[in-house]
XYZ file of C-alpha atoms in Angstrom:
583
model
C 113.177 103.989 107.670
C 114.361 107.480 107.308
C 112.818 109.989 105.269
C 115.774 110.165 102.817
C 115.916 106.155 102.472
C 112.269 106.806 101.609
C 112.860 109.483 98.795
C 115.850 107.158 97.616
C 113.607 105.415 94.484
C 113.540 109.219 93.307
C 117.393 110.216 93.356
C 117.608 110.675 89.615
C 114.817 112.954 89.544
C 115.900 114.632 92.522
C 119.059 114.917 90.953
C 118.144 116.699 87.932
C 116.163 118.316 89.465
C 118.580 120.339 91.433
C 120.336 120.334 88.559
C 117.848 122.348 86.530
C 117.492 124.710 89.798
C 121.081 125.291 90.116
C 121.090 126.207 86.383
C 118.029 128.292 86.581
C 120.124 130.601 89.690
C 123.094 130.514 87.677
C 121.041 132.237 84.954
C 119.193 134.507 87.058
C 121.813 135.965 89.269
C 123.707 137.672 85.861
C 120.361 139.656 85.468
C 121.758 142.603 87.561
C 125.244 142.229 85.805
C 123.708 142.119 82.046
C 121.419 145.224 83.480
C 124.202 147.429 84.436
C 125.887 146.705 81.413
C 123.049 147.914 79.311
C 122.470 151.103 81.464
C 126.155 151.573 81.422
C 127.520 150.823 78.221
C 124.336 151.191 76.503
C 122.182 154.165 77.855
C 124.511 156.341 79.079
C 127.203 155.567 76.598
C 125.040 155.914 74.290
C 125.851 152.934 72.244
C 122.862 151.197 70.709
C 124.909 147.747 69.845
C 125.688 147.063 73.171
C 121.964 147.679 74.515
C 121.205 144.818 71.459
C 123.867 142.964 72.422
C 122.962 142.614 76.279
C 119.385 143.014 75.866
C 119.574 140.143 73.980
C 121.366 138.185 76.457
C 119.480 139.141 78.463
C 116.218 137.826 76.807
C 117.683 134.695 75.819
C 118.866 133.829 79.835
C 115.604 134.490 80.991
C 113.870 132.047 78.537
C 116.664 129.699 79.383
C 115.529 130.251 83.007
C 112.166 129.632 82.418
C 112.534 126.717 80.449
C 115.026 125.468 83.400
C 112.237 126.300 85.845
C 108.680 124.411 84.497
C 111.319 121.528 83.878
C 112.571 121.468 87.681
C 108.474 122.167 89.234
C 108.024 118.603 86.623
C 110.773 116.853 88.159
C 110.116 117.954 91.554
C 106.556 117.281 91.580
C 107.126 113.635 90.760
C 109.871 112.865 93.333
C 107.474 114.631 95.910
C 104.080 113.043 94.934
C 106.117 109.588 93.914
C 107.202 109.767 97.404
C 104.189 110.428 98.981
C 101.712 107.913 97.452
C 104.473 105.276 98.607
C 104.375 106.790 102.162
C 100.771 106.510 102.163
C 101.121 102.746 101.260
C 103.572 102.012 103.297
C 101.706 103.593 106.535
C 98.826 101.475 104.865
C 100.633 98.351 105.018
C 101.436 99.076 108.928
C 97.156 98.877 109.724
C 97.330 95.549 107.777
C 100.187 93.528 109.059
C 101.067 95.131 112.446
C 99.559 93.509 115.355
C 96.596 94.551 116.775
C 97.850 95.403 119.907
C 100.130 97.926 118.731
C 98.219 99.319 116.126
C 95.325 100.298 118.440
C 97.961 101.975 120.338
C 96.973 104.967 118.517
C 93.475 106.006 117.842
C 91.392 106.054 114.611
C 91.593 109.638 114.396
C 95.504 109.557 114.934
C 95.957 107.206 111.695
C 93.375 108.939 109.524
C 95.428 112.454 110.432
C 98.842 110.831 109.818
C 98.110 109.266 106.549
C 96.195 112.110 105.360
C 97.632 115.672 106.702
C 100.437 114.578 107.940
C 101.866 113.240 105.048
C 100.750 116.355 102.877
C 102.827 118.500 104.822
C 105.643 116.070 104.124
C 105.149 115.480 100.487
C 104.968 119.462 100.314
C 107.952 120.055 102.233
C 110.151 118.041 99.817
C 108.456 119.570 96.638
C 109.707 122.893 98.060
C 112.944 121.602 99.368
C 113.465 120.533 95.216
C 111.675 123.966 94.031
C 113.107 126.535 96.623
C 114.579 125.297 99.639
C 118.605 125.071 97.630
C 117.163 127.691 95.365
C 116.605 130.382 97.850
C 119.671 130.410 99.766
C 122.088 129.532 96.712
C 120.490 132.886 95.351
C 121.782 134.315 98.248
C 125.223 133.175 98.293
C 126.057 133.290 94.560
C 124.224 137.181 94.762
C 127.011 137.946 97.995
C 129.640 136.534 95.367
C 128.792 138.405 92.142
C 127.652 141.755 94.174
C 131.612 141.460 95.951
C 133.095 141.624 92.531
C 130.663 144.586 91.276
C 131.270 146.708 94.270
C 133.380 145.119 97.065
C 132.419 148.322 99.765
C 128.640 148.164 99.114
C 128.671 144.388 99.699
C 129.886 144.903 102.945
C 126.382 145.864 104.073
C 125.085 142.726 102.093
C 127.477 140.628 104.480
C 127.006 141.855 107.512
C 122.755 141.423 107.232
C 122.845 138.176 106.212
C 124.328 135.973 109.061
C 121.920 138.033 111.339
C 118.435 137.319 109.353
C 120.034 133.759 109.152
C 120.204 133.551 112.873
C 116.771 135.168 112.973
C 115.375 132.382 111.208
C 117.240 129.421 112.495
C 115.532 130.241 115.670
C 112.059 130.589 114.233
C 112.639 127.273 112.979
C 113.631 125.845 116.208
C 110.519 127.378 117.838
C 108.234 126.461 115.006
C 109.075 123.018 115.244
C 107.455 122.781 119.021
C 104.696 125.036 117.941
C 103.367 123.036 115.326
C 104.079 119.692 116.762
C 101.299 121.264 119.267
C 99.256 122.102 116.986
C 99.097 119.060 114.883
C 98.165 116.950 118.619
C 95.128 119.361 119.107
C 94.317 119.175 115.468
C 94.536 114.961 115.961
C 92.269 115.524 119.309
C 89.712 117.460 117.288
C 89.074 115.030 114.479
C 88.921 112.319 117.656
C 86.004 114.238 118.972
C 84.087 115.044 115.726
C 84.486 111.296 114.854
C 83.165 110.078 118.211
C 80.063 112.354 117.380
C 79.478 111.268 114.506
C 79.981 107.520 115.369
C 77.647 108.036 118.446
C 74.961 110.350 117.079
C 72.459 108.100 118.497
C 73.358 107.544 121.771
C 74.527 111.313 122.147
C 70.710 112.234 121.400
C 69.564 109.495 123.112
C 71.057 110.589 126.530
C 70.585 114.353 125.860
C 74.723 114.729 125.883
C 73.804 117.247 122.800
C 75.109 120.023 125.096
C 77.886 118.118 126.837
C 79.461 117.223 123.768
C 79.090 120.804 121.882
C 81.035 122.115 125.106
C 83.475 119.650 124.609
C 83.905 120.086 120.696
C 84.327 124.148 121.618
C 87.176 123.352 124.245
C 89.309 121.299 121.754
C 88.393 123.497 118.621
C 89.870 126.678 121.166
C 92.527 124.792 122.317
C 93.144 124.038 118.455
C 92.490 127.538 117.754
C 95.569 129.128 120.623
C 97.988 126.393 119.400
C 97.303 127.457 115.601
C 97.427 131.007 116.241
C 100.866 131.016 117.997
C 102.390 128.577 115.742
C 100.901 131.297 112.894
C 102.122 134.157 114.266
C 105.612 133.133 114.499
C 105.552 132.784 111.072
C 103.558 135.570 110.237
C 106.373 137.810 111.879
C 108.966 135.939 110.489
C 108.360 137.468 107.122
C 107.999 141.096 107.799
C 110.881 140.802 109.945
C 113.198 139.389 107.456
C 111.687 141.558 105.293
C 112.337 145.081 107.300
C 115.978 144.314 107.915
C 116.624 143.352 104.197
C 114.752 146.765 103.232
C 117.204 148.367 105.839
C 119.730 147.111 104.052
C 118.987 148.401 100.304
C 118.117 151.200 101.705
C 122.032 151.733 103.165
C 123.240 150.892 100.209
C 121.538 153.144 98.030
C 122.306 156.183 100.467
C 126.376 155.150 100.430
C 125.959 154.828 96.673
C 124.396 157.883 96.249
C 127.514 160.241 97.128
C 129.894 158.048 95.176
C 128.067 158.474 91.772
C 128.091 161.994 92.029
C 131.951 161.717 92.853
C 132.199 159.807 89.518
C 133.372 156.527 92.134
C 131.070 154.470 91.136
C 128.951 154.320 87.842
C 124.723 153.760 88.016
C 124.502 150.638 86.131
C 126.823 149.289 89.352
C 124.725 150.669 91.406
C 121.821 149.557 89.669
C 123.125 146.183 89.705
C 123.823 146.645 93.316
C 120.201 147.521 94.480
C 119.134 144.350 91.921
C 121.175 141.939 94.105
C 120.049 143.577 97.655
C 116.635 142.982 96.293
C 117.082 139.321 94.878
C 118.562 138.497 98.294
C 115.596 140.194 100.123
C 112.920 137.948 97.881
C 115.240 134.631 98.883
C 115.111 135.565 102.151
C 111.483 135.912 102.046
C 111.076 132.762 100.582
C 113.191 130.853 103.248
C 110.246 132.297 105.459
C 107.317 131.040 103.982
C 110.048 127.363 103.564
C 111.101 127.583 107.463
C 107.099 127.858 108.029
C 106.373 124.742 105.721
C 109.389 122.860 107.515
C 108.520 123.638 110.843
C 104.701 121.796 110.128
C 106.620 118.907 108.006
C 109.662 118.131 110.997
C 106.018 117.903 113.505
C 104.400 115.705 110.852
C 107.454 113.179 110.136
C 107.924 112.638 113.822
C 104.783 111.635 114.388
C 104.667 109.372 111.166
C 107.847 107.904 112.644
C 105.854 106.887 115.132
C 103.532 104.705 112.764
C 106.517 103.639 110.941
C 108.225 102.301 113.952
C 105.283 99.703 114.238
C 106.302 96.372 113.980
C 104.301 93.558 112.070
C 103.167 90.786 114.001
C 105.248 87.447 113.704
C 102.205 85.233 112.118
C 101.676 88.636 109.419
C 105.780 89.237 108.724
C 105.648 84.967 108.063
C 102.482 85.298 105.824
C 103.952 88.087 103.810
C 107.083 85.481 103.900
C 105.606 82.982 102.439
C 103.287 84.847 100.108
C 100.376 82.325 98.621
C 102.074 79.076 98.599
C 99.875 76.097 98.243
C 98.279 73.972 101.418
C 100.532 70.643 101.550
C 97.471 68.775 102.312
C 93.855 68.809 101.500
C 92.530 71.715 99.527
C 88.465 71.433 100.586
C 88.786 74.521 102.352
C 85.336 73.220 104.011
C 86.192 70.163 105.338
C 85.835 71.275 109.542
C 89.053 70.715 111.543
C 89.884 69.313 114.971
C 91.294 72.000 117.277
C 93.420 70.905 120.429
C 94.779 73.428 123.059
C 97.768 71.803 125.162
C 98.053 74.154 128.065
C 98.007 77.287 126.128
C 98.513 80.714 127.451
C 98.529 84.018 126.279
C 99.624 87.593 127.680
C 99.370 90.729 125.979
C 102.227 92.827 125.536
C 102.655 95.503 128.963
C 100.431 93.303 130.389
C 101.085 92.205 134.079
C 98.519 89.074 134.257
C 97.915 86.518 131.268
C 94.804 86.796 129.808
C 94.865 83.186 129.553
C 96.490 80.748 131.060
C 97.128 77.349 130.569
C 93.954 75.805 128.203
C 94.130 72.408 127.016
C 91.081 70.787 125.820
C 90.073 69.136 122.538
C 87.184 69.566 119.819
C 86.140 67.561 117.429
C 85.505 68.472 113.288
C 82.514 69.345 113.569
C 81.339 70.098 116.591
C 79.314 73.057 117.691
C 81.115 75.037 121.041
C 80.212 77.745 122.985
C 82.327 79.626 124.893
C 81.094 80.985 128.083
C 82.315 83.447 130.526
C 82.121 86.783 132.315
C 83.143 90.003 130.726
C 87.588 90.038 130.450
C 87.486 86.507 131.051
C 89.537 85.765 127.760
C 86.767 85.074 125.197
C 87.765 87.330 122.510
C 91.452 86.448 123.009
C 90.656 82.563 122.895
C 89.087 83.024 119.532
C 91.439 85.531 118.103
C 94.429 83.063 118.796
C 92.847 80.238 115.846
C 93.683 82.991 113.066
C 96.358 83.848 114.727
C 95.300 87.632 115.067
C 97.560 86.941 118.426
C 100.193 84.484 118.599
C 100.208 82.266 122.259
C 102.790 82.983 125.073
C 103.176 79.617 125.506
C 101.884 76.098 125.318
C 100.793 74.759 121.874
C 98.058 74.503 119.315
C 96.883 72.074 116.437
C 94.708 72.614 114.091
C 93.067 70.239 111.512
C 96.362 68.129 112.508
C 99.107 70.471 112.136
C 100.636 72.628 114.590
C 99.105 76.361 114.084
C 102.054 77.409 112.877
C 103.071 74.952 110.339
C 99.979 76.296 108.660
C 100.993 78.815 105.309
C 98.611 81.716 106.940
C 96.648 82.565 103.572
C 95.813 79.334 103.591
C 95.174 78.660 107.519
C 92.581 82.018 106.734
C 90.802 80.832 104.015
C 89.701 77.605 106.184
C 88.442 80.174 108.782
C 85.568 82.361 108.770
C 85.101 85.267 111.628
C 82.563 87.415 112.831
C 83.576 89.367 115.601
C 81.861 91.315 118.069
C 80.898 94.536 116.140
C 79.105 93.690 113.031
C 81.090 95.521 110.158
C 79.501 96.329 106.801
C 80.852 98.401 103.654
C 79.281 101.160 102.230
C 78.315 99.367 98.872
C 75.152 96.800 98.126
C 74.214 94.033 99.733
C 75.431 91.733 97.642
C 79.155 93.494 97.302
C 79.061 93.060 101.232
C 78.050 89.243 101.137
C 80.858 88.593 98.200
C 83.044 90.314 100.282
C 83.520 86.607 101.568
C 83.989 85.164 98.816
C 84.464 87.539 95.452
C 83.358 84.429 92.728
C 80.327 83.689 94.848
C 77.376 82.823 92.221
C 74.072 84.276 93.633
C 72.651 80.759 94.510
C 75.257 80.413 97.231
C 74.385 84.256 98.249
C 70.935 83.218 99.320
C 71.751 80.198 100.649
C 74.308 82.032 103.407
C 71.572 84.377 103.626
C 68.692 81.640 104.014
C 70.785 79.740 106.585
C 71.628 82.973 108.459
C 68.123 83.990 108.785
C 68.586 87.231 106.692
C 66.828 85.842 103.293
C 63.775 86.957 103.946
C 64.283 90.422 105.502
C 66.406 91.238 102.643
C 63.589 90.465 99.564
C 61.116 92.512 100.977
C 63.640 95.326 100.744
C 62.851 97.563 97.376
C 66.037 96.658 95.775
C 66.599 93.223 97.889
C 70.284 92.197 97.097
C 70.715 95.534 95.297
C 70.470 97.547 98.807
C 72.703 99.921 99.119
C 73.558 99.944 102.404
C 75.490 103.310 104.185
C 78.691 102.906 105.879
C 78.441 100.488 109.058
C 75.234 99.267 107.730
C 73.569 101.803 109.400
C 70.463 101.718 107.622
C 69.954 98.224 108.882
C 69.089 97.164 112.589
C 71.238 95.259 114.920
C 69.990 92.129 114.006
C 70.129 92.400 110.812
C 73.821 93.890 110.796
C 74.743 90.450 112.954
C 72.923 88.248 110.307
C 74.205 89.707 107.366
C 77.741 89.776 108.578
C 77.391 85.758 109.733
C 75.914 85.327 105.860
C 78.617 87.076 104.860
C 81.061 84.406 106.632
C 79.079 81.748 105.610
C 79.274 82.532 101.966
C 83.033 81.459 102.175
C 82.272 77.866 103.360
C 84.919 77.471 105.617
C 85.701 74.251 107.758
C 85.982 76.412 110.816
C 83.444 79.260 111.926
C 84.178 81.581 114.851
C 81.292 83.574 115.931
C 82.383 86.353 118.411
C 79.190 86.852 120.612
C 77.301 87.824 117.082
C 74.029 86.655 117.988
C 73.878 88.768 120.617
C 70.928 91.080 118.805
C 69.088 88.283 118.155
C 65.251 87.115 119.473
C 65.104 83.101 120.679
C 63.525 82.316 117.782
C 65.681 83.788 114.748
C 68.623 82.493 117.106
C 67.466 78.922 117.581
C 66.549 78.259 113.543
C 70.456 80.125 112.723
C 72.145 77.544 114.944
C 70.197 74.728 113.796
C 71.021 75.981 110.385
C 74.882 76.206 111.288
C 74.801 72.769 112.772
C 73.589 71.220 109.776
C 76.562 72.807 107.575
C 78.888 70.067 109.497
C 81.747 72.858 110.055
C 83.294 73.319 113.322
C 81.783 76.211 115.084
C 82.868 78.441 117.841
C 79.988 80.591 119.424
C 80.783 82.997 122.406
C 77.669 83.738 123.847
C 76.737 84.842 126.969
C 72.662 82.923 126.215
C 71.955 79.762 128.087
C 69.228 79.262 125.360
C 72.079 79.405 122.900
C 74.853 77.309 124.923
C 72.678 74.460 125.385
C 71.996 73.881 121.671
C 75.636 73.496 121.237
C 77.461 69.866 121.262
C 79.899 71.400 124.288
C 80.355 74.474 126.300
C 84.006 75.499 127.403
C 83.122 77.689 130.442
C 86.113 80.388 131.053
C 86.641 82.211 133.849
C 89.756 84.447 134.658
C 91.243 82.991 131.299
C 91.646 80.270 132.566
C 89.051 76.710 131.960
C 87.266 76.410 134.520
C 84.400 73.518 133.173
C 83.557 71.712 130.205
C 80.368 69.689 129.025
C 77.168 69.521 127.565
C 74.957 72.218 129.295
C 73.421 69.300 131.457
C 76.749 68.145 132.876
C 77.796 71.268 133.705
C 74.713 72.330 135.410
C 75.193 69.386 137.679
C 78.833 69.953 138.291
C 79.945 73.289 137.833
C 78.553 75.799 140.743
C 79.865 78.811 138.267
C 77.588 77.471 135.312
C 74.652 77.228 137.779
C 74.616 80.733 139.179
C 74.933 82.045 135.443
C 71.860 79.835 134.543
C 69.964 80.994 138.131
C 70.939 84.875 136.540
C 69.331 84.436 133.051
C 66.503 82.712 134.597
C 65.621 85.770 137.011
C 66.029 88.068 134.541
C 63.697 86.171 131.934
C 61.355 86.047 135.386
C 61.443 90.179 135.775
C 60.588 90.952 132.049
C 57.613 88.203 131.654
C 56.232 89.671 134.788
C-alpha cells in the first residue's frame, strides 16, 4: 500500500487542515501591506485614524492567524499520529500472519528499528508536510505575488533568488535521501549488535569475547557515527546557505530602495513592506531546510518500511484471518488426541534448491507417543512445524484427526495443538501469567497439575513467591531445565489432543525426563517428541527415524535396532559417550 492510501482514513482532517494553513498564509502575507499602510498613511501622514484603522486590522488578522494556526497543529497532529499508530499495527500484523520464512528475512533488530524509528520519522514528516511543508513555500509564492504589485522593480531581485535556492535545495534533497538511507542501515546494524550482546551476555563472558565484541560495537557505532555526520552536515549547510543568499537578497533590495526614497520614487512604508516580504520569504525558505532535512530521513524510512509492507501472509494465516473463528464442524473436546497420516508428503522452502523433505507417508495412531529422530538439518523442525501449519507442504497430503489439514478452520486446528519448540520462551510477567498464557480461564488446580505432570511443581513452591514469581524476560532467572519444563506446563495447561515437543527435553537429567514422559503418556494425547536421547526414544510407542528429510525407518526402538544400521550407530554414539563421562 502506498503511503497516501495509508493516510486516506484521515482526508477530512487533512483537508481542513490545509485549509486552516492556507487561511493562516492568506492572513499573514497582508502583514507587510497593512504595515506600510500604517507607516505611510499613518506616521508620516500624520493621520491618527488610519494608524487605528490598520493597526486594528492588523491586530485582528493576527489573532485570526493564530486561532487558524493551534487549529491546523490539532488537525495535523491527529492525521499524523492517527496514521502512525495504524502503521505500527499494520507492520504488527505482518510479524503475525506472514510466513516465517519471509519474516525472518529480516533480523530482529531490523523490525524493532522499522516499527519504532522508522515510522517516527514518517509520522513526523506528514505532521510537517500538514504544518509547514504547503505553508512554507505558499508563503513564498503568494509573498512574490503581493511584493510584484507593491513594487514591481524591487521584486525582480525576489524572482531571480528564488528558482536558484529552489534548485539549491532540490539537490540537497536528492543527496539527503542516499545519505540517510545510509545512515538508517548502520543505525539498524548497531541495534543488531547491542542486541546480540545483550542476548549473549553469558556466553560473551564466558568465552572472554568481552574485548572482541567492544571492538566490534566501536566499528559499527563509527561507521554509524561517518554516515550520521555527512548526512548532518548536508543539512547543516543547507540552512546557512539558503540563508546567506536570501540575506543577499534583502540586502539588494534595501540598497536599490534606498536612492529611490530619497528621489521621492518610492515611499518607506513600500519599502518597508518590501524588506517584510524579502524577510518572510527568507524564514520559508529556512523552514523548507529544516522540512527537506526531515524528508530526506522519512523517503529512507518509508522505503525500508515498504519493504516490511511488501511481506506477504502465508496461505494457512490469509485463510485463518478468512475465516475468522468459525465453529469446528465436528467434535468440540479439543482434547480428544487425533490420528495423523502423511501420504508422501514433501516440503521445500522457498529459494531453496533441495526439499527439506521429501516424500513421508506413515501413520500414527490417537494417542500414541512418537519420537522423531535424526541428525542435525534432517527435517525435524520442518516435520513438526507442517501439523500447525506454520509451513504449508509442497506436495503430497495430510490428515489430521480425519480431515484433510486443510479442511481444518485454523483457530480451531490450533487450539487442538499444543507446541513447544526448540527455544524455551517465557514472558516477563509471573509464573502463573506465563502458565495461563495457554489457556487464559485456567483455574489454579489445572496450573499445578500441568506443572506436577511436567515435573516443575515442586521447583516452583520452594520459590519465595511460588506461582507469584516474577520471572525476567526469557525466563532468565530460571535454569534451562526449568525454562523447558515450565514452557511444556505451559502447553499442557491447554489440554490439547495433540502435543508437539520440539527437542524440549533436551536440558533435562534421565530421571526428571523419564517421570515427564511417563506423565505425558498417561494424559492419552498424541505426542510428538524430537529428541536426539535413546533413553527418551525408547519410552515412546514408535520412533520415525529421518534422515536427509526423507524416512528412512520406523519402529519400536527394538525393531529398529535390529533393522536399521542408521539407528544402531546413533545408539553405539550415545552409548560411548555415556562410557567417556562415567569413566
Amino acid at each position: 500500500m502506498s503511503l497516501f492510501g495509508m493516510l486516506r482514513p484521515y482526508r477530512l482532517a487533512m483537508i481542513i487542515a490545509v485549509a486552516l494553513m492556507l487561511f493562516e498564509v492568506l492572513v499573514e502575507v497582508w502583514h507587510p501591506i497593512l504595515l506600510g499602510r500604517i507607516i505611510d498613511d499613518g506616521v508620516i501622514g500624520g493621520d491618527r485614524a488610519a494608524i487605528a484603522k490598520w493597526g486594528g486590522a492588523m491586530i485582528g488578522v493576527s489573532l485570526l492567524g493564530f486561532v487558524c494556526g493551534i487549529a491546523n497543529t490539532f488537525f495535523a497532529a491527529y492525521a499524523s499520529h492517527g496514521f502512525s499508530a495504524d502503521l505500527r499495527e499494520r507492520l504488527f500484523h505482518k510479524t503475525q500472519f506472514a510466513s516465517l520464512f519471509h519474516v525472518r528475512r529480516f533480523s530482529n533488530s531490523a523490525w524493532s528499528t522499522r516499527l519504532s524509528n522508522d515510522v517516527n520519522q514518517v509520522q513526523t514528516s506528514v505532521f510537517f508536510g500538514l504544518r509547514m511543508f504547503l505553508r512554507a513555500p505558499l508563503v513564498v509564492a503568494i509573498s512574490l505575488a503581493l511584493a510584484f504589485t507593491v513594487d514591481a522593480k524591487l521584486s525582480v531581485w525576489m524572482m531571480g533568488a528564488t528558482p536558484l535556492v529552489l534548485l539549491g535545495l532540490y539537490v540537497s534533497i536528492r543527496r539527503g535521501f542516499v545519505l540517510f538511507g545510509s545512515a538508517q542501515r548502520e543505525l539498524e546494524r548497531t541495534n543488531g549488535v547491542v542486541r546480540d550482546n545483550l542476548i549473549g551476555m553469558p556466553l560473551i563472558r564466558a568465552f572472554a569475547r568481552d574485548d572482541s565484541e567492544t571492538e566490534r560495537f566501536a566499528q559499527v557505532n563509527e561507521s554509524l557515527r561517518k554516515r550520521m555526520g555527512s548526512a548532518l552536515r548536508l543539512s547543516e549547510m543547507t540552512i546557512p546557505s539558503a540563508l546567506l543568499f536570501m540575506n543577499l537578497m534583502i540586502v539588494a533590495i534595501v540598497a536599490s530602495a534606498g536612492g529611490r526614497i530619497q528621489s521621492g520614487d518610492l515611499g518607506i512604508g513600500a519599502a518597508l513592506a518590501m524588506v517584510q516580504y524579502g524577510v518572510r520569504i527568507s524564514g520559508s525558505f529556512t523552514y523548507i531546510s529544516l522540512i527537506i532535512t526531515n524528508v530526506s530521513r522519512a523517503r529512507a524510512s518509508w522505503s525500508r518500511i515498504r519493504a516490511l509492507l511488501a511481506v506477504e501472509p502465508s496461505e494457512a494465516e490469509s485463510l485463518g484471518k478468512a475465516e475468522g473463528r468459525r465453529p469446528f464442524e465436528g467434535p468440540e473436546d479439543s482434547g480428544r488426541p487425533l490420528d495423523i497420516f502423511f501420504d508422501k508428503v514433501s516440503f521445500r522452502y522457498p529459494d531453496a534448491e533441495e526439499p527439506a523433505l521429501a516424500e513421508l507417508s506413515f501413520r500414527i495412531e490417537a494417542g500414541q507417543t512418537v519420537a522423531i529422530m535424526g541428525a542435525t538439518g534432517a527435517g525435524k523442525t520442518a516435520f513438526m512445524q507442517l501439523l500447525p501449519r506454520v509451513h504449508e507442504p509442497s506436495a503430497g497430503t495430510i490428515v489430521v484427526g480425519g480431515r484433510p489439514l486443510g479442511a481444518w478452520p485454523l483457530a480451531q486446528l490450533r487450539a487442538r495443538i499444543a507446541y513447544v519448540p526448540q527455544q524455551s520462551v517465557l514472558f516477563s510477567g509471573t509464573i502463573r501469567d506465563n502458565l495461563q498464557w495457554g489457556k487464559a480461564d485456567a483455574t489454579t488446580d489445572e496450573l499445578v497439575a500441568a506443572a506436577a505432570a511436567a515435573q516443575i511443581h515442586q521447583p516452583i513452591m520452594r520459590m519465595p513467591q511460588q506461582y507469584e514469581t516474577m520471572l525476567e524476560a526469557g525466563g532468565r532467572n530460571l535454569s534451562g531445565g526449568q525454562r523447558q519444563r515450565l514452557a511444556i506446563a505451559r502447553a499442557l495447561v491447554r489440554n490439547s489432543g495433540l502435543l508437539l515437543l520440539d527437542d524440549s527435553t533436551s536440558a533435562l537429567d534421565a530421571e526428571t525426563e523419564r517421570e515427564l514422559l511417563r506423565e505425558l503418556r498417561a494424559r492419552k494425547a498424541t505426542t510428538l517428541l524430537i529428541t536426539q536421547k535413546v533413553s527418551a526414544a525408547r519410552a515412546t510407542d514408535r520412533i520415525l527415524l529421518l534422515e536427509g528429510g526423507r524416512l528412512a525407518a520406523q519402529g519400536t526402538h527394538e525393531e529398529l535396532y535390529r533393522t536399521s544400521e542408521l539407528y544402531r550407530r546413533i545408539v553405539a554414539s550415545q552409548n560411548r559417550e555415556e562410557a567417556t563421562l562415567n569413566a
